[in-house]
Amino acid sequence: MSRTVRKVLRETAGGRDAERVALKLEIKVEAIDYDKEGSVLRIRGKNTLENEHVKIGQFHTLELELQRPFVLRKKIWDSLALDVLRQASDPGASADLAVVLMQEGLANILLVGKSMTSTRSRIETSIPRKHGPAIAGYESALKKFFENVLQAFLKHVDFNVVRCAVIASPGFTKEQFHRHLMLEAERRQLRPIIENKSRIILVHTSSGYKHSLREVLDAPNVMSMIKDTKAAQEVRALKDFFNMLSNDPARACYGPKHVEIAHERMAVQTLLITDDLFRNSDVITRQKYVSLVNSVKNSGGTAHIFSSMHVSGEQLAQLTGIAAILRFPLPDLEDIEM
Amino acid sequence: MPRKVNYGLDYDDDYDDNYDEYDYRYEVDENAETPSQKETIKHSVWRCSICTYDNDETMSSCDICGVLHGPLLNNSIYDKKRTANIFDLKSSRVSSTVVGRDEAVKVSSMRSDSSNLSTEKGKHNRLDEINILKNIEVGPPAGSRTSDNCSASVPEGWLDHVDESSVAVNLRSSVKRSLSLMPKERNVMVDDSSSSRNGGEANSLTSNLENISFAAKSGHSNDANPGRANSRAQYKPEKWMLPEKAEHSLTQLNLAIVGHVDSGKSTLSGRLLHLLGRISQKEMHKYEKEAKLQGKGSFAYAWALDESAEERERGITMTVAVAYFDSKRYHVVVLDSPGHKDFVPNMITGATQADASILVIDASIGSFEAGMDGTKGQTREHAQLIRSFGVDQLIVAVNKMDAVDYSKERFDLIISQLGTFLCSCGFKDSSVSWIPLSAVENQNLVSAPSNFRLSWYHGPNLLDAIDSFQPPTREFSKPLIMPICDVIKSPSQGQVSACGKLEAGAVRSGSKVLVMPSATIATVRSLELDSQACPIGRAGDNIAVSLNGIDGNHVMAGGVLCHPDFPIAFAKHLELKVLVLDGATPILIGSQLEFHIHHAKEAARVARISSLLDSKTGKVAKKAPRCILAKQSAVVEVILQEAICVEEFSKCKALGRVFLRTLGRTVAVGIVTRIVEEQ
């Protein structure tokens, strides 16, 4: 329920009249639309509260924006939902990190938030690699590329919001870009960059593609900045899972069936699950997963809920969305069909 | 722990056998065909009354226009074994024609000019339309088909005409389904029982696993939408494309120089160029002076190849440098690669053009061991990558021998350690030569060693070893394929140059080429080889092609220049057969990797692991495994972020080899077995 504006039709003597009326409406949620870029949540549903202008059962779409108060009613509040609410309302843990992942000819600018990673910009150019007389072409193409990245950087990275900016690349591209950044900042007197020089970190990764974000979050100097955030924990947990899978494959499993079987045998030590599985509209499955998580926690294990909008969450989602590290090896899981 | 299974023959060998399997069958057939083709041409000929083309006597219909010669012959119908690879035609105009098919083909309708072919949709059995014919410069046989009126046993909807020189076309009765003509149909086990068959059909793919692809061409030569082309076999290379037989000129050899970082690759190349006169004394002095100024005196020779300011400043090679020199037998194109771990993608781009390779080893104490290190050393990774490029001839240049005083023991130690590794990669002992040398002191490079300490060595020097390479086979008679390595735009003249090595076919000024992936047609303005203009570029040549009539943004590195009638496929979803390398992390569904193929690279995601293959036999060992561990081979499906130009390995080796990397290491090497979905 929230304040909203509704276009209301009124019959008057002269004809129909449409008027926008500000109302307080409560709707039963049917569909949700989230606009990442605009930070707007649109909720569509049927009206449930009696109102002079809007009948019960009529459809309406509520737009929830920042700084607008609203009331959220739910029939059953399970532990996970409460957890999420608590986390969301915690102002302190907003560790935003701006990451520029680049390689020669490709740059991705990402904002790593508390619960999600969003791509702000992607720049791709082709940089020639000729030798001899045309070497000048290479230099100028590279300069143009850096210029574009710089523009995007200025536009999307707001140092008031992010804690620090990370420039990551294989090879020497990051140093080159950093140099370019500093020079241009001096030349054009770009205040935000000059003031926050110390908040720019350089990290080595193996490529400029988005999945290298994992390596960025793993780097020790970045890790120290964000170690209390969810993103870092998720990355670590997933890394552990992969390590286990390569060292001792019988102690790691993924897929709902396998994990369930493992759980029945009380073998699950760490459970990795994406929150996509909780958004499942089927209440029964949702409850099943909730109970799974709870029972794992009760039996002394740990459960990590991955936000599917982060890099590691996406990766886990590719792997069916649920995985587990086991206490003891279960080799016969191999033979059971997934 | 991963189970340690003794594979006996190393996995790589078997893997290569699989590769070789493809090669072997393919090449054998090719070889078998071409001589017979040549022979048949010498038989007596009959002249077609319509197009006046001289046909072989044994052929019952004219090659070009399809007119029947003499009485109708009873061609048998070929049952095509279709494999499952069926793709949607981009321009599926074929479907409409196919459906309306009529069995009885009139002879008169056979005589169609190429221009008619494509446009008449209502024609039945017009596989002619489907066979692209238009650019007569290439002159593939127009769908000359002897349709079999007499072939009584034609099942409903089956069209078989195997024209003596054409390719068997199959259409299934399930033509009712919209697309049965798919490009890349592989099969064609043609039943050779017809008496009319002869060696003339040699160049038809029928005996191969080639595909027959059709596209209903609308006869526009500048059609920017290339329909799926005809079979490769129908491509007849023109005379100028094939090299003259009695040529005493040197053949081209592309030589890749690889090795661990700082092993002396660039210095070695620089030295060679200087000794063979490619770099004048004046230039050398200049480099020396400048190098000393920057405090990098020892890099003077390397500066001949590392030309950018960054490379010189840091004393490393970052991108592949190309240089040319001549030995006694070859025009050698030197591809000096970076050795740094971060630049392996660039090294892949360079080495993809290689025919043979030199692996440079630093003999100094400690450096060799560092290079051989599994995770940090590049010696192993480079050797594996080189082998996966299909290079089987290797020279191991043990450099910096002066630092170990030219000791024989050190040399032998290196041979024993590295030798076993190379064997396990799949290099045959006979094709690897070991040469101790010192680039800095100029020992054993182009002449016998003068230093008495190296007198225990009696083998050939480096240049002789290069001469002892076997000349590589070149695909002259295939349609043009040139992967673009580099693009240079000169805004002043508004022209674009694409550099790369021709993998197949030939090109000359004035010819039209199709630039993929943008699928635009451009004309070749001029060709440049080794900074000199050259009239014709043939398979194996490393040239720069200047293009007219195309916007610079449409040409990019990673694309392919090809013949307008034979476009290269362009896809995102591929099926690969891969072999996971030693020491790599396991690959699961959803793993995100970097996908490298010829000069293109993309981020990729493993969509499905179809089956695990047994390393020894290559047969399916397990379906849908959970993950692939090191040293296992499997069939996987990957989905790329953006589409790239790719061809199946069996059709074009250079465009079918893939490398999967992640976290700075090469995780798997493989080949493209199938394109699942085309763009």
JSON list of N, CA, C and O in Angstrom, two decimals, chain A residues 23-45:
[
{"chain": "A", "resi": 23, "resn": "LEU", "atom": "N", "xyz": [-4.24, 8.99, -4.44]},
{"chain": "A", "resi": 23, "resn": "LEU", "atom": "CA", "xyz": [-4.96, 8.07, -3.55]},
{"chain": "A", "resi": 23, "resn": "LEU", "atom": "C", "xyz": [-3.98, 7.23, -2.78]},
{"chain": "A", "resi": 23, "resn": "LEU", "atom": "O", "xyz": [-2.83, 7.09, -3.14]},
{"chain": "A", "resi": 24, "resn": "LYS", "atom": "N", "xyz": [-4.55, 6.58, -1.78]},
{"chain": "A", "resi": 24, "resn": "LYS", "atom": "CA", "xyz": [-3.75, 5.56, -1.11]},
{"chain": "A", "resi": 24, "resn": "LYS", "atom": "C", "xyz": [-4.38, 4.24, -1.49]},
{"chain": "A", "resi": 24, "resn": "LYS", "atom": "O", "xyz": [-5.54, 4.00, -1.19]},
{"chain": "A", "resi": 25, "resn": "LEU", "atom": "N", "xyz": [-3.64, 3.43, -2.14]},
{"chain": "A", "resi": 25, "resn": "LEU", "atom": "CA", "xyz": [-4.19, 2.17, -2.62]},
{"chain": "A", "resi": 25, "resn": "LEU", "atom": "C", "xyz": [-3.41, 1.01, -2.06]},
{"chain": "A", "resi": 25, "resn": "LEU", "atom": "O", "xyz": [-2.19, 1.08, -1.89]},
{"chain": "A", "resi": 26, "resn": "GLU", "atom": "N", "xyz": [-4.17, -0.05, -1.82]},
{"chain": "A", "resi": 26, "resn": "GLU", "atom": "CA", "xyz": [-3.47, -1.27, -1.44]},
{"chain": "A", "resi": 26, "resn": "GLU", "atom": "C", "xyz": [-3.74, -2.32, -2.50]},
{"chain": "A", "resi": 26, "resn": "GLU", "atom": "O", "xyz": [-4.89, -2.58, -2.84]},
{"chain": "A", "resi": 27, "resn": "ILE", "atom": "N", "xyz": [-2.71, -2.90, -3.00]},
{"chain": "A", "resi": 27, "resn": "ILE", "atom": "CA", "xyz": [-2.94, -3.88, -4.06]},
{"chain": "A", "resi": 27, "resn": "ILE", "atom": "C", "xyz": [-2.31, -5.22, -3.70]},
{"chain": "A", "resi": 27, "resn": "ILE", "atom": "O", "xyz": [-1.35, -5.30, -2.94]},
{"chain": "A", "resi": 28, "resn": "LYS", "atom": "N", "xyz": [-2.92, -6.24, -4.26]},
{"chain": "A", "resi": 28, "resn": "LYS", "atom": "CA", "xyz": [-2.39, -7.59, -4.11]},
{"chain": "A", "resi": 28, "resn": "LYS", "atom": "C", "xyz": [-1.45, -7.81, -5.27]},
{"chain": "A", "resi": 28, "resn": "LYS", "atom": "O", "xyz": [-1.84, -7.71, -6.42]},
{"chain": "A", "resi": 29, "resn": "VAL", "atom": "N", "xyz": [-0.22, -8.12, -4.95]},
{"chain": "A", "resi": 29, "resn": "VAL", "atom": "CA", "xyz": [0.82, -8.14, -5.99]},
{"chain": "A", "resi": 29, "resn": "VAL", "atom": "C", "xyz": [0.64, -9.29, -6.96]},
{"chain": "A", "resi": 29, "resn": "VAL", "atom": "O", "xyz": [0.50, -10.44, -6.58]},
{"chain": "A", "resi": 30, "resn": "GLU", "atom": "N", "xyz": [0.63, -8.93, -8.23]},
{"chain": "A", "resi": 30, "resn": "GLU", "atom": "CA", "xyz": [0.57, -10.00, -9.24]},
{"chain": "A", "resi": 30, "resn": "GLU", "atom": "C", "xyz": [1.84, -10.07, -10.05]},
{"chain": "A", "resi": 30, "resn": "GLU", "atom": "O", "xyz": [2.34, -11.13, -10.36]},
{"chain": "A", "resi": 31, "resn": "ALA", "atom": "N", "xyz": [2.35, -8.91, -10.42]},
{"chain": "A", "resi": 31, "resn": "ALA", "atom": "CA", "xyz": [3.56, -8.92, -11.25]},
{"chain": "A", "resi": 31, "resn": "ALA", "atom": "C", "xyz": [4.47, -7.79, -10.83]},
{"chain": "A", "resi": 31, "resn": "ALA", "atom": "O", "xyz": [4.02, -6.74, -10.39]},
{"chain": "A", "resi": 32, "resn": "ILE", "atom": "N", "xyz": [5.76, -8.04, -10.99]},
{"chain": "A", "resi": 32, "resn": "ILE", "atom": "CA", "xyz": [6.74, -7.03, -10.58]},
{"chain": "A", "resi": 32, "resn": "ILE", "atom": "C", "xyz": [7.67, -6.72, -11.73]},
{"chain": "A", "resi": 32, "resn": "ILE", "atom": "O", "xyz": [8.11, -7.61, -12.44]},
{"chain": "A", "resi": 33, "resn": "ASP", "atom": "N", "xyz": [7.95, -5.48, -11.85]},
{"chain": "A", "resi": 33, "resn": "ASP", "atom": "CA", "xyz": [8.88, -5.05, -12.89]},
{"chain": "A", "resi": 33, "resn": "ASP", "atom": "C", "xyz": [9.95, -4.20, -12.25]},
{"chain": "A", "resi": 33, "resn": "ASP", "atom": "O", "xyz": [9.64, -3.20, -11.62]},
{"chain": "A", "resi": 34, "resn": "TYR", "atom": "N", "xyz": [11.19, -4.59, -12.43]},
{"chain": "A", "resi": 34, "resn": "TYR", "atom": "CA", "xyz": [12.23, -3.79, -11.79]},
{"chain": "A", "resi": 34, "resn": "TYR", "atom": "C", "xyz": [13.10, -3.15, -12.84]},
{"chain": "A", "resi": 34, "resn": "TYR", "atom": "O", "xyz": [13.69, -3.84, -13.67]},
{"chain": "A", "resi": 35, "resn": "ASP", "atom": "N", "xyz": [13.20, -1.87, -12.79]},
{"chain": "A", "resi": 35, "resn": "ASP", "atom": "CA", "xyz": [14.04, -1.16, -13.73]},
{"chain": "A", "resi": 35, "resn": "ASP", "atom": "C", "xyz": [15.36, -0.83, -13.04]},
{"chain": "A", "resi": 35, "resn": "ASP", "atom": "O", "xyz": [15.42, 0.05, -12.19]},
{"chain": "A", "resi": 36, "resn": "LYS", "atom": "N", "xyz": [16.39, -1.54, -13.43]},
{"chain": "A", "resi": 36, "resn": "LYS", "atom": "CA", "xyz": [17.66, -1.36, -12.72]},
{"chain": "A", "resi": 36, "resn": "LYS", "atom": "C", "xyz": [18.22, 0.03, -12.92]},
{"chain": "A", "resi": 36, "resn": "LYS", "atom": "O", "xyz": [18.71, 0.66, -12.01]},
{"chain": "A", "resi": 37, "resn": "GLU", "atom": "N", "xyz": [18.19, 0.44, -14.18]},
{"chain": "A", "resi": 37, "resn": "GLU", "atom": "CA", "xyz": [18.87, 1.70, -14.49]},
{"chain": "A", "resi": 37, "resn": "GLU", "atom": "C", "xyz": [18.16, 2.86, -13.85]},
{"chain": "A", "resi": 37, "resn": "GLU", "atom": "O", "xyz": [18.78, 3.79, -13.35]},
{"chain": "A", "resi": 38, "resn": "GLY", "atom": "N", "xyz": [16.85, 2.81, -13.88]},
{"chain": "A", "resi": 38, "resn": "GLY", "atom": "CA", "xyz": [16.13, 3.96, -13.34]},
{"chain": "A", "resi": 38, "resn": "GLY", "atom": "C", "xyz": [15.82, 3.83, -11.87]},
{"chain": "A", "resi": 38, "resn": "GLY", "atom": "O", "xyz": [15.28, 4.75, -11.25]},
{"chain": "A", "resi": 39, "resn": "SER", "atom": "N", "xyz": [16.15, 2.68, -11.30]},
{"chain": "A", "resi": 39, "resn": "SER", "atom": "CA", "xyz": [15.87, 2.40, -9.90]},
{"chain": "A", "resi": 39, "resn": "SER", "atom": "C", "xyz": [14.42, 2.59, -9.56]},
{"chain": "A", "resi": 39, "resn": "SER", "atom": "O", "xyz": [14.05, 3.31, -8.63]},
{"chain": "A", "resi": 40, "resn": "VAL", "atom": "N", "xyz": [13.58, 1.98, -10.33]},
{"chain": "A", "resi": 40, "resn": "VAL", "atom": "CA", "xyz": [12.15, 2.09, -10.07]},
{"chain": "A", "resi": 40, "resn": "VAL", "atom": "C", "xyz": [11.55, 0.70, -10.03]},
{"chain": "A", "resi": 40, "resn": "VAL", "atom": "O", "xyz": [11.89, -0.15, -10.83]},
{"chain": "A", "resi": 41, "resn": "LEU", "atom": "N", "xyz": [10.66, 0.51, -9.08]},
{"chain": "A", "resi": 41, "resn": "LEU", "atom": "CA", "xyz": [10.01, -0.79, -8.96]},
{"chain": "A", "resi": 41, "resn": "LEU", "atom": "C", "xyz": [8.53, -0.60, -9.27]},
{"chain": "A", "resi": 41, "resn": "LEU", "atom": "O", "xyz": [7.87, 0.21, -8.64]},
{"chain": "A", "resi": 42, "resn": "ARG", "atom": "N", "xyz": [8.05, -1.31, -10.26]},
{"chain": "A", "resi": 42, "resn": "ARG", "atom": "CA", "xyz": [6.64, -1.15, -10.59]},
{"chain": "A", "resi": 42, "resn": "ARG", "atom": "C", "xyz": [5.92, -2.43, -10.21]},
{"chain": "A", "resi": 42, "resn": "ARG", "atom": "O", "xyz": [6.30, -3.51, -10.64]},
{"chain": "A", "resi": 43, "resn": "ILE", "atom": "N", "xyz": [4.89, -2.27, -9.45]},
{"chain": "A", "resi": 43, "resn": "ILE", "atom": "CA", "xyz": [4.16, -3.45, -8.97]},
{"chain": "A", "resi": 43, "resn": "ILE", "atom": "C", "xyz": [2.75, -3.39, -9.49]},
{"chain": "A", "resi": 43, "resn": "ILE", "atom": "O", "xyz": [2.03, -2.42, -9.27]},
{"chain": "A", "resi": 44, "resn": "ARG", "atom": "N", "xyz": [2.38, -4.45, -10.13]},
{"chain": "A", "resi": 44, "resn": "ARG", "atom": "CA", "xyz": [1.05, -4.47, -10.71]},
{"chain": "A", "resi": 44, "resn": "ARG", "atom": "C", "xyz": [0.17, -5.40, -9.89]},
{"chain": "A", "resi": 44, "resn": "ARG", "atom": "O", "xyz": [0.61, -6.44, -9.44]},
{"chain": "A", "resi": 45, "resn": "GLY", "atom": "N", "xyz": [-1.06, -5.02, -9.70]},
{"chain": "A", "resi": 45, "resn": "GLY", "atom": "CA", "xyz": [-1.92, -5.93, -8.95]},
{"chain": "A", "resi": 45, "resn": "GLY", "atom": "C", "xyz": [-3.35, -5.43, -8.84]},
{"chain": "A", "resi": 45, "resn": "GLY", "atom": "O", "xyz": [-3.70, -4.37, -9.36]}
]
